[in-house]
Coordinates of C-alpha atoms and ligand atoms in Angstrom, one line a residue:
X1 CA 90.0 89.0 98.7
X2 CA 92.6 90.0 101.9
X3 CA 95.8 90.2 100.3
X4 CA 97.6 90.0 103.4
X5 CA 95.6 86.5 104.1
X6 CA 97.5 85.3 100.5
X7 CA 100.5 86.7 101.4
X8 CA 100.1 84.7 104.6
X9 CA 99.5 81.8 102.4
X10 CA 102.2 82.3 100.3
X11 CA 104.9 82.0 103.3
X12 CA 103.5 79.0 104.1
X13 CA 102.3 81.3 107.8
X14 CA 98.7 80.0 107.3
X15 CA 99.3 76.6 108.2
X16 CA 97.2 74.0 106.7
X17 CA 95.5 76.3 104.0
X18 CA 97.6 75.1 100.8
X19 CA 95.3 73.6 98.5
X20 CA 96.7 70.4 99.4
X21 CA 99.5 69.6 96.4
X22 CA 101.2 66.6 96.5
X23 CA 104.4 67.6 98.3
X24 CA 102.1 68.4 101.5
X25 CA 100.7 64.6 101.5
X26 CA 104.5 63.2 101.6
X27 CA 105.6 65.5 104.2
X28 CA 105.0 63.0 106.9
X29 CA 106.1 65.2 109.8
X30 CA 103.3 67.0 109.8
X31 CA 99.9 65.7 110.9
X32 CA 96.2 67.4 110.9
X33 CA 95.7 67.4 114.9
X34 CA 92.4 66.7 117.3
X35 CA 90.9 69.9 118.2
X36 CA 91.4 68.7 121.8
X37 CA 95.1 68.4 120.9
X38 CA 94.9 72.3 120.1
X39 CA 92.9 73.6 123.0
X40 CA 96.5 74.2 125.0
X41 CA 98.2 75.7 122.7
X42 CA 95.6 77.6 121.5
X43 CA 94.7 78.9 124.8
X44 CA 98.3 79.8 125.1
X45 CA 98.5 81.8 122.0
X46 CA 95.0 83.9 123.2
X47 CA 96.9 84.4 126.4
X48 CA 99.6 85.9 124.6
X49 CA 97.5 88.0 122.2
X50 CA 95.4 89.1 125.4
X51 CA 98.4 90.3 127.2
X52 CA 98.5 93.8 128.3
X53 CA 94.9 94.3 127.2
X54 CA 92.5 96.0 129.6
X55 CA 89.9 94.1 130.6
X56 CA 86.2 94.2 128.5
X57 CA 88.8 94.4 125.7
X58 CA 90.0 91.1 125.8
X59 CA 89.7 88.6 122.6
X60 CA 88.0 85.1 122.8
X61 CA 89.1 82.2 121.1
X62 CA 86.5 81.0 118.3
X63 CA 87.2 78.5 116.4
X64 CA 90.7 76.4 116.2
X65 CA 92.0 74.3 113.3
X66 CA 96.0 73.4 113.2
X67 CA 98.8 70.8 112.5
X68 CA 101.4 69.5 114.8
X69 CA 104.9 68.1 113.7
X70 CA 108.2 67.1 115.9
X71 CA 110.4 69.4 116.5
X72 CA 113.3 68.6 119.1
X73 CA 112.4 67.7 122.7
X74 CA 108.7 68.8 121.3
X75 CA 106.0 69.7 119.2
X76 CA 105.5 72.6 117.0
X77 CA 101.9 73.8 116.6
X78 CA 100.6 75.3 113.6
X79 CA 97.2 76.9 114.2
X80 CA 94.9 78.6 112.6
X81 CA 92.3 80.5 114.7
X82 CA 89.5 83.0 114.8
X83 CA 89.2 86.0 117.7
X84 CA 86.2 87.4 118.7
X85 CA 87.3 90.9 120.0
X86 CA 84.5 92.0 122.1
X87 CA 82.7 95.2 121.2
X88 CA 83.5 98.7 123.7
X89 CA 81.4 101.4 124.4
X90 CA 83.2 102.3 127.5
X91 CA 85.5 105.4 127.3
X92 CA 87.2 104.8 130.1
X93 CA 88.6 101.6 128.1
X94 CA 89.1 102.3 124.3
X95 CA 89.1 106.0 123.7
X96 CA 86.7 105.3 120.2
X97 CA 83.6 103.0 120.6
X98 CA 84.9 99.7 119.0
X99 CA 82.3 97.3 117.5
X100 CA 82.5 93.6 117.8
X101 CA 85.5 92.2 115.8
X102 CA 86.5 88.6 114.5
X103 CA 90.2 88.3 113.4
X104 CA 92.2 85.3 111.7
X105 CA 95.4 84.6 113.0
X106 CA 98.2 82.1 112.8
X107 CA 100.1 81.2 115.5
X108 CA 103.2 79.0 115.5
X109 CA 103.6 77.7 119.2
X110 CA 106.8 75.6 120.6
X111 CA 105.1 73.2 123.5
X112 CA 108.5 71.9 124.5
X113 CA 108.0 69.4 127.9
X114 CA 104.2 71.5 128.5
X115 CA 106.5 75.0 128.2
X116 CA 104.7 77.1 125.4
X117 CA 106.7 79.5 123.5
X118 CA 105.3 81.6 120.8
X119 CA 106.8 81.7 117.9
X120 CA 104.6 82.9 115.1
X121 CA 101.6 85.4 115.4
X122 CA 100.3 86.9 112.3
X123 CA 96.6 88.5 113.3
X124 CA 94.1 90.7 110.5
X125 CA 90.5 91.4 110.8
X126 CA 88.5 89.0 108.8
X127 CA 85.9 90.2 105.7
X128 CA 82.7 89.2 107.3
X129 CA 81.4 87.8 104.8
X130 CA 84.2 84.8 105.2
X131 CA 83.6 84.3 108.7
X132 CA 80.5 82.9 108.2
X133 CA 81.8 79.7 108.3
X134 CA 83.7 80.5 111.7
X135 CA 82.1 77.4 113.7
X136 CA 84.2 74.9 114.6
X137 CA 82.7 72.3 112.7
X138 CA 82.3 74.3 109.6
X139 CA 86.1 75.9 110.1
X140 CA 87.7 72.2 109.6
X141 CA 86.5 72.2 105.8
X142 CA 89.4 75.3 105.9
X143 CA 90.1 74.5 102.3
X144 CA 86.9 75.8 101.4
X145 CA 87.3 79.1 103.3
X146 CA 90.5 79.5 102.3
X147 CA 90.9 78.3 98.3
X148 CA 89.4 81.8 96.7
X149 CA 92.6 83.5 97.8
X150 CA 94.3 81.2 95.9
X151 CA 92.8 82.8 92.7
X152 CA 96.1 85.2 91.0
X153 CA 95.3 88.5 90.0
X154 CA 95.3 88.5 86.2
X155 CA 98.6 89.9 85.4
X156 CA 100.3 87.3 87.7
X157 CA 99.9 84.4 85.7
X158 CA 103.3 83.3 85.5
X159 CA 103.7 83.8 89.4
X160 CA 101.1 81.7 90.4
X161 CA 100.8 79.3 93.4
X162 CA 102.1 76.7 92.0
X163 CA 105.2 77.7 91.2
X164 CA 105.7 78.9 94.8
X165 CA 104.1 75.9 97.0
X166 CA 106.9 73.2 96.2
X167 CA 109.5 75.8 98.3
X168 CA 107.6 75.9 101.6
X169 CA 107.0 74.1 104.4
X170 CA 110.3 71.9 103.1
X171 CA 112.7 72.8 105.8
X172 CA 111.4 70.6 109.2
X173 CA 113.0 73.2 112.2
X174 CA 116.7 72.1 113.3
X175 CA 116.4 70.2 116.6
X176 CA 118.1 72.9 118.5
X177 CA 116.0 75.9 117.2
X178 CA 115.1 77.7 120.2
X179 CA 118.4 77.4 121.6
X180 CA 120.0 78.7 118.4
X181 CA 117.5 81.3 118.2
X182 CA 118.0 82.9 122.2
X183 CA 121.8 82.9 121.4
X184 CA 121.1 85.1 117.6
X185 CA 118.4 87.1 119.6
X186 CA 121.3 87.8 122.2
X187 CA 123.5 89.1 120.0
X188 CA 120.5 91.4 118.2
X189 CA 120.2 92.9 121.7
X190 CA 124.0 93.9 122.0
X191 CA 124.5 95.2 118.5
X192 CA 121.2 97.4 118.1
X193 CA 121.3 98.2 122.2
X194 CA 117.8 97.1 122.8
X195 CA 116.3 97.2 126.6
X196 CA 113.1 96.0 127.0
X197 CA 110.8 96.6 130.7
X198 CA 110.5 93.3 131.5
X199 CA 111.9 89.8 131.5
X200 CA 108.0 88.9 130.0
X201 CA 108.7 91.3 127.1
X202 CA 112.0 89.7 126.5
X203 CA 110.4 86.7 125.9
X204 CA 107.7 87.8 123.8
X205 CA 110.6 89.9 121.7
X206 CA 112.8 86.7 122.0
X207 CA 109.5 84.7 120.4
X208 CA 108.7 87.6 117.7
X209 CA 112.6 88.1 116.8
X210 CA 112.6 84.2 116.2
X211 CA 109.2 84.4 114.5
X212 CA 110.9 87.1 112.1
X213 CA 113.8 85.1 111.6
X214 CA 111.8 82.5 109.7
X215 CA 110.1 84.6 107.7
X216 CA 113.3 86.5 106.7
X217 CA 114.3 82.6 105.5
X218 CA 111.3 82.2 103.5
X219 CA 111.4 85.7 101.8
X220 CA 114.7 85.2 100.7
X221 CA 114.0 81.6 99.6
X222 CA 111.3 83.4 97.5
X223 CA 113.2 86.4 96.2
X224 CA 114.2 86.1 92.2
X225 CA 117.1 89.2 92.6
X226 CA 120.1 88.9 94.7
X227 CA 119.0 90.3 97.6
X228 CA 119.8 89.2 101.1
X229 CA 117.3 88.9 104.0
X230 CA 117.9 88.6 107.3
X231 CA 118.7 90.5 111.2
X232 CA 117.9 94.5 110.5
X233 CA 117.1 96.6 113.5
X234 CA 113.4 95.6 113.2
X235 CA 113.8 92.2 113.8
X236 CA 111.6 92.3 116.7
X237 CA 109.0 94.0 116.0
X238 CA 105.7 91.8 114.4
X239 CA 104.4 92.5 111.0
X240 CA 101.7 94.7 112.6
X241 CA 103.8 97.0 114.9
X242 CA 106.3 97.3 111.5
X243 CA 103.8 98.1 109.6
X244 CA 101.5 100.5 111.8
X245 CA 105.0 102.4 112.8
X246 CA 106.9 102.6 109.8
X247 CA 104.8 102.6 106.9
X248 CA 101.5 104.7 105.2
X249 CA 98.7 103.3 105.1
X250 CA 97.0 106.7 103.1
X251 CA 99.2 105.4 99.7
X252 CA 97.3 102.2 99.3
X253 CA 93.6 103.7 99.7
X254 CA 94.3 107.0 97.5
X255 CA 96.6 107.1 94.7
X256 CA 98.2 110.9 93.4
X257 CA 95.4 113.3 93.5
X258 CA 94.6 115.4 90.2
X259 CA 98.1 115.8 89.2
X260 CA 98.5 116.6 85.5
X261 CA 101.0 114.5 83.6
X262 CA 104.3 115.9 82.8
X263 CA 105.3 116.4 79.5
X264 CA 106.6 113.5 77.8
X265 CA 110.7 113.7 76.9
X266 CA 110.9 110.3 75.1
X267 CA 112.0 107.4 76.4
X268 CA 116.1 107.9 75.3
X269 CA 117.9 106.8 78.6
X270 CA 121.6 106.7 79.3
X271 CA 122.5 103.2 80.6
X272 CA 122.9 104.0 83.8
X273 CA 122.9 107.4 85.7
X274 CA 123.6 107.9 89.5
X275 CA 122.5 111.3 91.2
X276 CA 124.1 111.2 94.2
X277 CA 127.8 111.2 92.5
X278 CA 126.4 114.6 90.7
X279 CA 125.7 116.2 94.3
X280 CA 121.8 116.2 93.9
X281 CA 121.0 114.3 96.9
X282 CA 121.5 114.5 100.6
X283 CA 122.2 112.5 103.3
X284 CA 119.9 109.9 103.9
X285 CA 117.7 111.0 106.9
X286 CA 115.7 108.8 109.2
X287 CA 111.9 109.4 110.1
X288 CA 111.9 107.8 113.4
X289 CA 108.8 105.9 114.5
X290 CA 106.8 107.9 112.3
X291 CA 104.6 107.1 109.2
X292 CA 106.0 110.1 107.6
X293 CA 107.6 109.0 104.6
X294 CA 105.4 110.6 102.3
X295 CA 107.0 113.8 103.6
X296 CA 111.0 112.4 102.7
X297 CA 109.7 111.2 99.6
X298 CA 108.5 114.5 98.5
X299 CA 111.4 116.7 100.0
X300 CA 114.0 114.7 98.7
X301 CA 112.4 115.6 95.0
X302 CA 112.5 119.3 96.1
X303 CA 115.9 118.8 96.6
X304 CA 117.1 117.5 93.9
X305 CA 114.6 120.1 91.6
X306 CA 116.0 122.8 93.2
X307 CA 119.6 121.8 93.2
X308 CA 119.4 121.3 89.5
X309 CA 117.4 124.4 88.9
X310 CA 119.5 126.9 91.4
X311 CA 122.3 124.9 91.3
X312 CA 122.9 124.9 95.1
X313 CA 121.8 121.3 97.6
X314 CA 120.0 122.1 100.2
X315 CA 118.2 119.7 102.9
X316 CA 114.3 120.8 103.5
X317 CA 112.5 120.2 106.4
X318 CA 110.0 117.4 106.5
X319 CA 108.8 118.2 109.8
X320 CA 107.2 121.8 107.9
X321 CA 105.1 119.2 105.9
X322 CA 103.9 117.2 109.1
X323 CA 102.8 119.8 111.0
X324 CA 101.2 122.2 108.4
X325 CA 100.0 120.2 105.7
X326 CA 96.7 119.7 106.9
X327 CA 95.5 118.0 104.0
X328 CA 97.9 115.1 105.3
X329 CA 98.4 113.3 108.4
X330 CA 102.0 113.7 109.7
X331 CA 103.3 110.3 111.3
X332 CA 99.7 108.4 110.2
X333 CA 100.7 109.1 106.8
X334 CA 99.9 111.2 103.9
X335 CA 100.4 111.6 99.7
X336 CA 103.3 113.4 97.6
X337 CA 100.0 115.3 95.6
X338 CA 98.8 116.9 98.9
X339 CA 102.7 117.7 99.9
X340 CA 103.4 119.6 96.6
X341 CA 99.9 121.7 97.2
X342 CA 100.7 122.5 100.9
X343 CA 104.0 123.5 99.6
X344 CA 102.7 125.5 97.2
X345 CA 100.3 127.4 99.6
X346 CA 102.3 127.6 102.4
X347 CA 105.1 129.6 99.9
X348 CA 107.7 127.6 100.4
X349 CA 109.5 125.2 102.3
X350 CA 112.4 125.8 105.2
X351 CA 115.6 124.2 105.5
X352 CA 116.0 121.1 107.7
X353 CA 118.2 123.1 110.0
X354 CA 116.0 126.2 110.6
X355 CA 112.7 123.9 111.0
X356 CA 114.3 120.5 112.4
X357 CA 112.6 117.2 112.4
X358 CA 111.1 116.0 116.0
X359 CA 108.9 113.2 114.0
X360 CA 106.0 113.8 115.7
X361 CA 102.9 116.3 115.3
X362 CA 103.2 120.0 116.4
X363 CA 101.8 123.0 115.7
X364 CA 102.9 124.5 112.7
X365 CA 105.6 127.0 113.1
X366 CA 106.4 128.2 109.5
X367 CA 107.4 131.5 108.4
X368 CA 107.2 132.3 104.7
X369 CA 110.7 134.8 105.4
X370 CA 112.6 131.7 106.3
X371 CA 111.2 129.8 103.2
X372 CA 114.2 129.0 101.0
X373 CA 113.2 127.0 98.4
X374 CA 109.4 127.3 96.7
X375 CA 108.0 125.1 93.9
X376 CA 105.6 126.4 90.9
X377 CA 103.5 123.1 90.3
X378 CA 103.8 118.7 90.0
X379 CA 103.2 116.8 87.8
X380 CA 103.0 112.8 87.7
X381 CA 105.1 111.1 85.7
X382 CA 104.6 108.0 83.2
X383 CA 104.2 104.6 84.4
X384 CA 106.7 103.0 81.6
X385 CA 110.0 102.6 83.7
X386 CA 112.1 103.3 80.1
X387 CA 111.0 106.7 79.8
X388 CA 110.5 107.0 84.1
X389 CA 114.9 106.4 83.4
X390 CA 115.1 108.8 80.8
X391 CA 113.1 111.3 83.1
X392 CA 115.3 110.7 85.6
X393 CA 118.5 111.0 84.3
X394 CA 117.4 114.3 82.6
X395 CA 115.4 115.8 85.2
X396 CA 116.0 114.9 88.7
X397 CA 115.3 112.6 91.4
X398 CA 111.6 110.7 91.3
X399 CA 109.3 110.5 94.3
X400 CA 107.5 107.0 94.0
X401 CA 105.5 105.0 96.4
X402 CA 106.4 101.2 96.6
X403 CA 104.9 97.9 98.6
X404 CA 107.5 97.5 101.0
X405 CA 106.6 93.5 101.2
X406 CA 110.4 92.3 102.5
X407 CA 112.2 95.8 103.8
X408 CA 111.6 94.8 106.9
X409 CA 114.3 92.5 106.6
X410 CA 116.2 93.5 103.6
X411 CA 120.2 93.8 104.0
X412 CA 121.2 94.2 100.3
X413 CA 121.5 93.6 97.0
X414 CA 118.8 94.0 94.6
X415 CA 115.4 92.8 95.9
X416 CA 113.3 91.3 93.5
X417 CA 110.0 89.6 95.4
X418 CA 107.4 87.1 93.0
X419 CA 104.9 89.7 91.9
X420 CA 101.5 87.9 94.1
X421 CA 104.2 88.8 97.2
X422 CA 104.2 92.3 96.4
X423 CA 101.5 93.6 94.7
X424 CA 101.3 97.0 92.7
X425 CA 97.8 97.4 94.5
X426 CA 99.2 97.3 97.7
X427 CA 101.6 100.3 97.7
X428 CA 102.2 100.9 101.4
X429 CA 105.7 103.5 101.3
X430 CA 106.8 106.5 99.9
X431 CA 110.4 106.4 98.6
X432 CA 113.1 108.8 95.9
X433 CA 114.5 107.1 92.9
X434 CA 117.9 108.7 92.8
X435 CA 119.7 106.2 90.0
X436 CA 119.4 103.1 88.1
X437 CA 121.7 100.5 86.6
X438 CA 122.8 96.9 86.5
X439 CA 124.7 94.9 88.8
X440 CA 126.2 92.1 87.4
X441 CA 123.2 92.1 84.4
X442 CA 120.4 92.9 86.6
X443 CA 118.8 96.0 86.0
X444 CA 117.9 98.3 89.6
X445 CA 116.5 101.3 90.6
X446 CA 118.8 103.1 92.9
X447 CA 116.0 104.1 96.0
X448 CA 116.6 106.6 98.9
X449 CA 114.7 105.8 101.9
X450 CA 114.0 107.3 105.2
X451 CA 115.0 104.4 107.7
X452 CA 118.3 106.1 108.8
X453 CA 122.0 104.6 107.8
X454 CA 122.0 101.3 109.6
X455 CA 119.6 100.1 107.4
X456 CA 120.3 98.4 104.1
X457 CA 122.7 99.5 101.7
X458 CA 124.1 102.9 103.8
X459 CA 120.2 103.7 103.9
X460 CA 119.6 102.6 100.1
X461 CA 117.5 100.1 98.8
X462 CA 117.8 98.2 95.7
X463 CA 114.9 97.0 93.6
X464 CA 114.2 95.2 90.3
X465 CA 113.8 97.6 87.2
X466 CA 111.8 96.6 84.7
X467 CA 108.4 94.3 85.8
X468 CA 106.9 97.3 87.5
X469 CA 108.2 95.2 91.0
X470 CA 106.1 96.1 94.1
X471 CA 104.4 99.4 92.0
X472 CA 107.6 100.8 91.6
X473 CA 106.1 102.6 88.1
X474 CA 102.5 103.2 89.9
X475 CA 103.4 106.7 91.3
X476 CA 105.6 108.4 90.4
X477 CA 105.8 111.9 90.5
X478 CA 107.7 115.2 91.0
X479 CA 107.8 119.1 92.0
X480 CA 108.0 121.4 89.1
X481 CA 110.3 124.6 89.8
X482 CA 110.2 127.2 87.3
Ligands
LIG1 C1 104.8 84.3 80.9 O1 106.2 83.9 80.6 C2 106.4 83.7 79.2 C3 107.9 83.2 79.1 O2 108.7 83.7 80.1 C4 106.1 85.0 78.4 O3 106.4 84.8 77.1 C5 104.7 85.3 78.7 O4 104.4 86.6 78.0 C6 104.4 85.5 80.1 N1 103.0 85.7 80.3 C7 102.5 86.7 81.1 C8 101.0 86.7 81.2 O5 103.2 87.4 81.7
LIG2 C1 122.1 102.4 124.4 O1 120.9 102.8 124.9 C2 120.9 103.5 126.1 C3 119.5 103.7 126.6 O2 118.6 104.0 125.6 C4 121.7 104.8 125.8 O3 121.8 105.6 127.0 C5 123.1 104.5 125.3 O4 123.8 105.6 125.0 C6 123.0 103.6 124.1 N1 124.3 103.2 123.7 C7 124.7 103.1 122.4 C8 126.1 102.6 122.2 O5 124.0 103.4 121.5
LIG3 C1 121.0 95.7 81.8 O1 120.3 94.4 81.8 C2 119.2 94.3 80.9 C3 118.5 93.0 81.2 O2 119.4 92.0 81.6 C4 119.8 94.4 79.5 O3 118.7 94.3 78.6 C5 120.5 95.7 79.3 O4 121.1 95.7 78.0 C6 121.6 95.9 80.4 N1 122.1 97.2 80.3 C7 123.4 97.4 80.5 C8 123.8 98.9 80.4 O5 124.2 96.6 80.7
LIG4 C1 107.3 130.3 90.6 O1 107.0 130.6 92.0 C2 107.7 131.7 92.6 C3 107.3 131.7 94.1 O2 105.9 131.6 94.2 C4 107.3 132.9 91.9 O3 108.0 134.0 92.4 C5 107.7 132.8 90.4 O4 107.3 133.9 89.7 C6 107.1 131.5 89.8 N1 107.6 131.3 88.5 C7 106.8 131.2 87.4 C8 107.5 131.1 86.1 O5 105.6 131.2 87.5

């Protein structure tokens, strides 16, 4: 199954693909549209997607299936649509031959007085096997396409669909949306000082920002913790730019490599321990636009090994990692097992000031005199989160890898997602437990990450200790220094 297409499913972004419960039938707002009805809007949407595309490389609308409702002046369109992306053998065009694509997306689109205004695209190549049915005519029995996603993964039997489906789609859009939503987006461009080229990629930011916004809404209307949702400096970026920029795609296809496991110390934890008020951590850093978490992740554990080994902090350079672990792929992402190796090999690893971070690829300048810090092995740790605590607390901060479903737009508080939302199998960033408590009864993991200070908690992120929440448990793992 494509567990981005349930995820999709689950916000309620793949309009008209619920199995139909009973809620849907008395939601009169809504209406299954004529496919002539769509063709504008749809066409709009394609137009949208096409934009800045070279010619030869441009997408062609297959088939369309959607729902209309009222919204203000006009009509909201909820469609569901398949792109053919034409295949490229030109290398004057795409620098890779390409081979003939069909995505699904969703696309939310404002027609307000014949104005279009996108509001929603969520795009991802289809298995081919589904788009067999991607004729029109077969593509309006969607329900059929769609209903084997609705199938939980074993373990998530309590989370299923239908304890979701009565929260979506309950909220019709306030009649002044899009005027609400230029005046929030306004204020997003003052406070995080965004410029964009063109008044056209204003508009498209204005439509994604607004986009994000209502799926910020639904996150948080699905989040069990206390966590809050909302504006964060990537508020206009799409799901797909957030995720091809920010986060590793290498975690989800490979777990840890050949580590052995660490000697077990029991599973006796304090009740809460903090490592940043015992002066094992540094400041949180920032990656940039760089997949390169992987490397944070795995320095921030040397860190805190060496600190409580040599009793002295210092920060370690990432950018060492990026450009000579070769094994890895700096900013497209990489695993804590290959980091501990190359640090191993190389003999060491520099501070942050004498080889700084520049978040990109270059070529690698280390010198083994200017090492400071070396490790003597790794070792992964246990998946139980009681004794990954009493590790913890004992031996220094954790690298772990998490699904990063919601951190897009997480503000605070302790984020707790329904488990189909962010699966264990879908591990997609590389993050350091530092600490774990409760907050008012409800247990966290303290988590470092690499998205600079101005985002969540002073750069921290709270999660849900306990359920294993988004593959927090899955891999975890540390430097050994003798
Ligand atoms: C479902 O929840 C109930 C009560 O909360 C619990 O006893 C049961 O073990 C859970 N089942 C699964 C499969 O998690
Ligand atoms: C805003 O961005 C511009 C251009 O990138 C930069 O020159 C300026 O210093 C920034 N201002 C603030 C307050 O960050
Ligand atoms: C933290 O919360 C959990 C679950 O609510 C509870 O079992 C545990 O005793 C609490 N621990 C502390 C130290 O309050
Ligand atoms: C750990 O590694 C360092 C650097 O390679 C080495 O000098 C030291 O002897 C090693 N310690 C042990 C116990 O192997």
């Amino acid at each position: 199954m494509a567990p981005w297409l349930l995820l999709l499913s689950l916000l309620g972004l793949l309009p008209g693909a619920s199995p139909a419960p009973p809620h849907r039938a008395a939601d009169a707002r809504a209406r299954e549209a004529a496919y002539p009805e769509l063709l504008g809007p749809a066409r709009f949407a394609l137009e949208m997607y096409n934009r800045g595309r070279a010619a030869g490389t441009r997408a062609a609308l297959g088939a369309v299936r959607g729902r209309v409702r009222r919204a203000g002046e006009g009509s909201l369109y909820s469609l569901k649509a398949t792109l053919e992306e034409p295949p490229c053998n030109d290398p004057t065009v795409c620098q890779l031959p390409v081979s003939k694509k069909t995505l699904l997306c969703s696309f939310e689109v404002l027609d307000e007085l014949g104005k279009h205004m996108l509001l929603r695209r969520d795009c991802g190549p289809v298995d081919t096997k589904v788009t067999g049915a991607g004729k029109p005519k077969d593509f309006t029995q969607g329900s059929a396409l769609i209903s084997p996603l609705f199938q939980p993964h074993s373990d998530d039997r309590n989370e299923t669909l239908s304890s979701v489906l009565p929260l979506l789609n309950k909220d019709p859009l306030p009649q002044d949306f899009s005027v609400k939503m230029a005046s929030i987006f306004k204020e997003f461009v003052t406070t995080y000082n965004r410029t964009y080229g063109t008044q056209e990629e204003a508009q498209w930011r204005l439509s994604v920002f607004s986009n994000n916004m209502v799926r910020a809404q639904k996150i948080q209307a699905l989040d069990r913790g206390t966590a809050q949702y909302g504006i964060t400096k990537f508020s206009d970026l799409t799901e797909e730019e957030f995720r091809a920029i920010y986060l590793n795609p290498l975690l989800k296809e490979n777990r840890n490599k050949m580590m052995h496991l660490a000697k077990s110390i029991g599973d006796h934890a304090p009740p809460e321990w903090d490592w940043r008020t015992k002066g094992a951590v540094t400041n949180v850093k920032n990656q940039g636009m760089c997949g390169s978490c992987w490397a944070f992740s795995v320095t921030g554990n040397v860190e805190g090994q060496w600190f409580l080994k040599q009793g002295d902090l210092l920060s370690l350079s990432e950018q060492e990692l990026l450009d000579c672990d070769k094994v890895d792929k700096a900013c497209l992402g990489g695993l804590p097992s290959n980091a501990y190796l190359a640090i191993k090999n190389l003999g060491g690893l520099e501070t942050e000031d004498d080889y700084s971070y520049s978040g990109h690829l270059q070529t690698c300048s280390f010198s083994a005199k200017k090492a400071k810090v070396y490790i003597n092995d790794s070792v992964e740790l246990s998946q139980n989160e009681q004794k990954l605590a009493a590790w913890l607390a004992k031996k220094g901060p954790i690298s772990v890898a998490i699904n990063a479903f919601g951190m897009q737009f997480y503000r605070r508080g302790i984020s707790h997602p329904l488990r189909p939302l962010c699966s264990p199998w879908l591990i997609d960033h590389a993050v350091l437990l530092v600490g774990y408590g409760n907050r008012s009864g409800i247990p966290f993991w303290a988590i470092k990450n690499s998205w600079g200070t101005d985002w969540g908690e002073e750069g921290y992120y709270y999660l849900y200790r306990g359920s294993g929440a988004c593959g927090v448990n899955a891999m975890a793992s540390s430097a050994v220094v003798n």
